[in-house]
Amino acid sequence: MPIYEYQCQACGHEHEALQKLSAEPLKVCPACSQPELMKKISAAGFRLKGSGWYETDFKSGAKKNVAGESSAPAAPAAHSCPAAGGCKSH
């Protein structure tokens, strides 16, 4: 379950609540009891990095970026068409 951040528009009180995704947003401030609670937009509190399961198990080939390796993209390969008239697919 995610943790949502709220701020009261009446008194400025900030509040965090552990709620289900399907739960209705809270409306009543726990500090002043006014129905002025608004959900704040905030970033997630974690980042997947390093050489753990996410980096090694769900990416394949050149997409893997194991910790310590450069993340610069590889240069695209030159394309040559064997047909005399050139490729019609590009």
PDB file of C-alpha atoms in Angstrom:
ATOM      1  CA  MET A   1       0.000   0.000   0.000  1.00  0.00           C
ATOM      2  CA  PRO A   2       1.337   3.441  -0.853  1.00  0.00           C
ATOM      3  CA  ILE A   3       1.798   6.314   1.565  1.00  0.00           C
ATOM      4  CA  TYR A   4      -0.020   9.477   0.494  1.00  0.00           C
ATOM      5  CA  GLU A   5       0.810  12.988   1.654  1.00  0.00           C
ATOM      6  CA  TYR A   6      -1.931  15.476   2.515  1.00  0.00           C
ATOM      7  CA  GLN A   7      -1.939  19.146   3.473  1.00  0.00           C
ATOM      8  CA  CYS A   8      -4.788  21.066   5.092  1.00  0.00           C
ATOM      9  CA  GLN A   9      -5.768  24.211   3.214  1.00  0.00           C
ATOM     10  CA  ALA A  10      -7.253  25.699   6.412  1.00  0.00           C
ATOM     11  CA  CYS A  11      -4.443  25.275   8.948  1.00  0.00           C
ATOM     12  CA  GLY A  12      -1.446  24.102   6.873  1.00  0.00           C
ATOM     13  CA  HIS A  13      -1.081  20.802   8.777  1.00  0.00           C
ATOM     14  CA  GLU A  14       0.766  18.106   6.786  1.00  0.00           C
ATOM     15  CA  HIS A  15      -0.288  14.483   7.194  1.00  0.00           C
ATOM     16  CA  GLU A  16       0.794  11.111   5.770  1.00  0.00           C
ATOM     17  CA  ALA A  17      -1.630   8.215   5.382  1.00  0.00           C
ATOM     18  CA  LEU A  18      -1.109   4.572   4.402  1.00  0.00           C
ATOM     19  CA  GLN A  19      -4.018   3.800   2.041  1.00  0.00           C
ATOM     20  CA  LYS A  20      -5.065   1.308  -0.604  1.00  0.00           C
ATOM     21  CA  LEU A  21      -4.947   2.484  -4.220  1.00  0.00           C
ATOM     22  CA  SER A  22      -8.719   2.092  -4.411  1.00  0.00           C
ATOM     23  CA  ALA A  23      -9.395   4.095  -1.215  1.00  0.00           C
ATOM     24  CA  GLU A  24     -11.113   7.487  -1.417  1.00  0.00           C
ATOM     25  CA  PRO A  25      -8.845  10.464  -0.619  1.00  0.00           C
ATOM     26  CA  LEU A  26      -9.068  11.804   2.934  1.00  0.00           C
ATOM     27  CA  LYS A  27     -10.975  15.072   3.303  1.00  0.00           C
ATOM     28  CA  VAL A  28     -11.088  15.945   7.047  1.00  0.00           C
ATOM     29  CA  CYS A  29      -7.942  17.349   8.677  1.00  0.00           C
ATOM     30  CA  PRO A  30      -6.914  15.418  11.827  1.00  0.00           C
ATOM     31  CA  ALA A  31      -5.530  18.637  13.401  1.00  0.00           C
ATOM     32  CA  CYS A  32      -8.374  21.152  12.914  1.00  0.00           C
ATOM     33  CA  SER A  33     -11.285  18.869  11.830  1.00  0.00           C
ATOM     34  CA  GLN A  34     -12.027  21.038   8.776  1.00  0.00           C
ATOM     35  CA  PRO A  35     -12.898  19.336   5.460  1.00  0.00           C
ATOM     36  CA  GLU A  36      -9.978  21.090   3.722  1.00  0.00           C
ATOM     37  CA  LEU A  37      -7.470  18.224   3.318  1.00  0.00           C
ATOM     38  CA  MET A  38      -5.866  18.066  -0.151  1.00  0.00           C
ATOM     39  CA  LYS A  39      -3.675  15.254  -1.503  1.00  0.00           C
ATOM     40  CA  LYS A  40      -0.172  16.403  -2.416  1.00  0.00           C
ATOM     41  CA  ILE A  41       1.727  15.148  -5.449  1.00  0.00           C
ATOM     42  CA  SER A  42       5.109  13.735  -4.491  1.00  0.00           C
ATOM     43  CA  ALA A  43       7.822  11.480  -5.901  1.00  0.00           C
ATOM     44  CA  ALA A  44       8.327   7.872  -4.925  1.00  0.00           C
ATOM     45  CA  GLY A  45      10.648   7.334  -1.972  1.00  0.00           C
ATOM     46  CA  PHE A  46      12.924   4.756  -3.586  1.00  0.00           C
ATOM     47  CA  ARG A  47      15.014   4.180  -6.683  1.00  0.00           C
ATOM     48  CA  LEU A  48      16.046   0.865  -8.213  1.00  0.00           C
ATOM     49  CA  LYS A  49      19.773   0.913  -8.918  1.00  0.00           C
ATOM     50  CA  GLY A  50      22.769  -1.350  -8.636  1.00  0.00           C
ATOM     51  CA  SER A  51      23.211  -4.900  -9.859  1.00  0.00           C
ATOM     52  CA  GLY A  52      20.214  -6.467  -8.101  1.00  0.00           C
ATOM     53  CA  TRP A  53      17.357  -8.534  -9.533  1.00  0.00           C
ATOM     54  CA  TYR A  54      15.780  -5.633 -11.457  1.00  0.00           C
ATOM     55  CA  GLU A  55      18.994  -4.861 -13.324  1.00  0.00           C
ATOM     56  CA  THR A  56      19.960  -8.446 -14.170  1.00  0.00           C
ATOM     57  CA  ASP A  57      16.764 -10.506 -14.433  1.00  0.00           C
ATOM     58  CA  PHE A  58      14.379  -8.372 -16.476  1.00  0.00           C
ATOM     59  CA  LYS A  59      16.684  -6.902 -19.109  1.00  0.00           C
ATOM     60  CA  SER A  60      18.456  -8.741 -21.881  1.00  0.00           C
ATOM     61  CA  GLY A  61      21.500  -8.265 -24.082  1.00  0.00           C
ATOM     62  CA  ALA A  62      22.684  -4.688 -24.576  1.00  0.00           C
ATOM     63  CA  LYS A  63      19.845  -3.349 -22.391  1.00  0.00           C
ATOM     64  CA  LYS A  64      21.585  -4.589 -19.226  1.00  0.00           C
ATOM     65  CA  ASN A  65      23.391  -1.858 -17.350  1.00  0.00           C
ATOM     66  CA  VAL A  66      25.123  -3.637 -14.510  1.00  0.00           C
ATOM     67  CA  ALA A  67      26.479  -1.272 -11.855  1.00  0.00           C
ATOM     68  CA  GLY A  68      29.793   0.254 -12.765  1.00  0.00           C
ATOM     69  CA  GLU A  69      29.336   0.003 -16.527  1.00  0.00           C
ATOM     70  CA  SER A  70      28.780   3.002 -18.766  1.00  0.00           C
ATOM     71  CA  SER A  71      25.173   3.743 -19.686  1.00  0.00           C
ATOM     72  CA  ALA A  72      26.100   5.511 -22.954  1.00  0.00           C
ATOM     73  CA  PRO A  73      24.148   4.128 -25.927  1.00  0.00           C
ATOM     74  CA  ALA A  74      26.031   2.179 -28.560  1.00  0.00           C
ATOM     75  CA  ALA A  75      26.463   3.717 -32.012  1.00  0.00           C
ATOM     76  CA  PRO A  76      23.869   2.463 -34.501  1.00  0.00           C
ATOM     77  CA  ALA A  77      25.106  -0.095 -37.008  1.00  0.00           C
ATOM     78  CA  ALA A  78      25.456   0.989 -40.628  1.00  0.00           C
ATOM     79  CA  HIS A  79      22.717  -0.403 -42.851  1.00  0.00           C
ATOM     80  CA  SER A  80      23.446  -1.754 -46.315  1.00  0.00           C
ATOM     81  CA  CYS A  81      20.895  -3.053 -48.750  1.00  0.00           C
ATOM     82  CA  PRO A  82      21.859  -5.977 -51.009  1.00  0.00           C
ATOM     83  CA  ALA A  83      19.170  -5.078 -53.549  1.00  0.00           C
ATOM     84  CA  ALA A  84      20.228  -2.862 -56.483  1.00  0.00           C
ATOM     85  CA  GLY A  85      17.248  -0.508 -56.056  1.00  0.00           C
ATOM     86  CA  GLY A  86      17.826  -0.035 -52.294  1.00  0.00           C
ATOM     87  CA  CYS A  87      15.554  -1.021 -49.411  1.00  0.00           C
ATOM     88  CA  LYS A  88      11.904  -0.142 -49.577  1.00  0.00           C
ATOM     89  CA  SER A  89      11.440  -0.846 -45.852  1.00  0.00           C
ATOM     90  CA  HIS A  90      13.270   2.326 -44.731  1.00  0.00           C
TER      91      HIS A  90
END
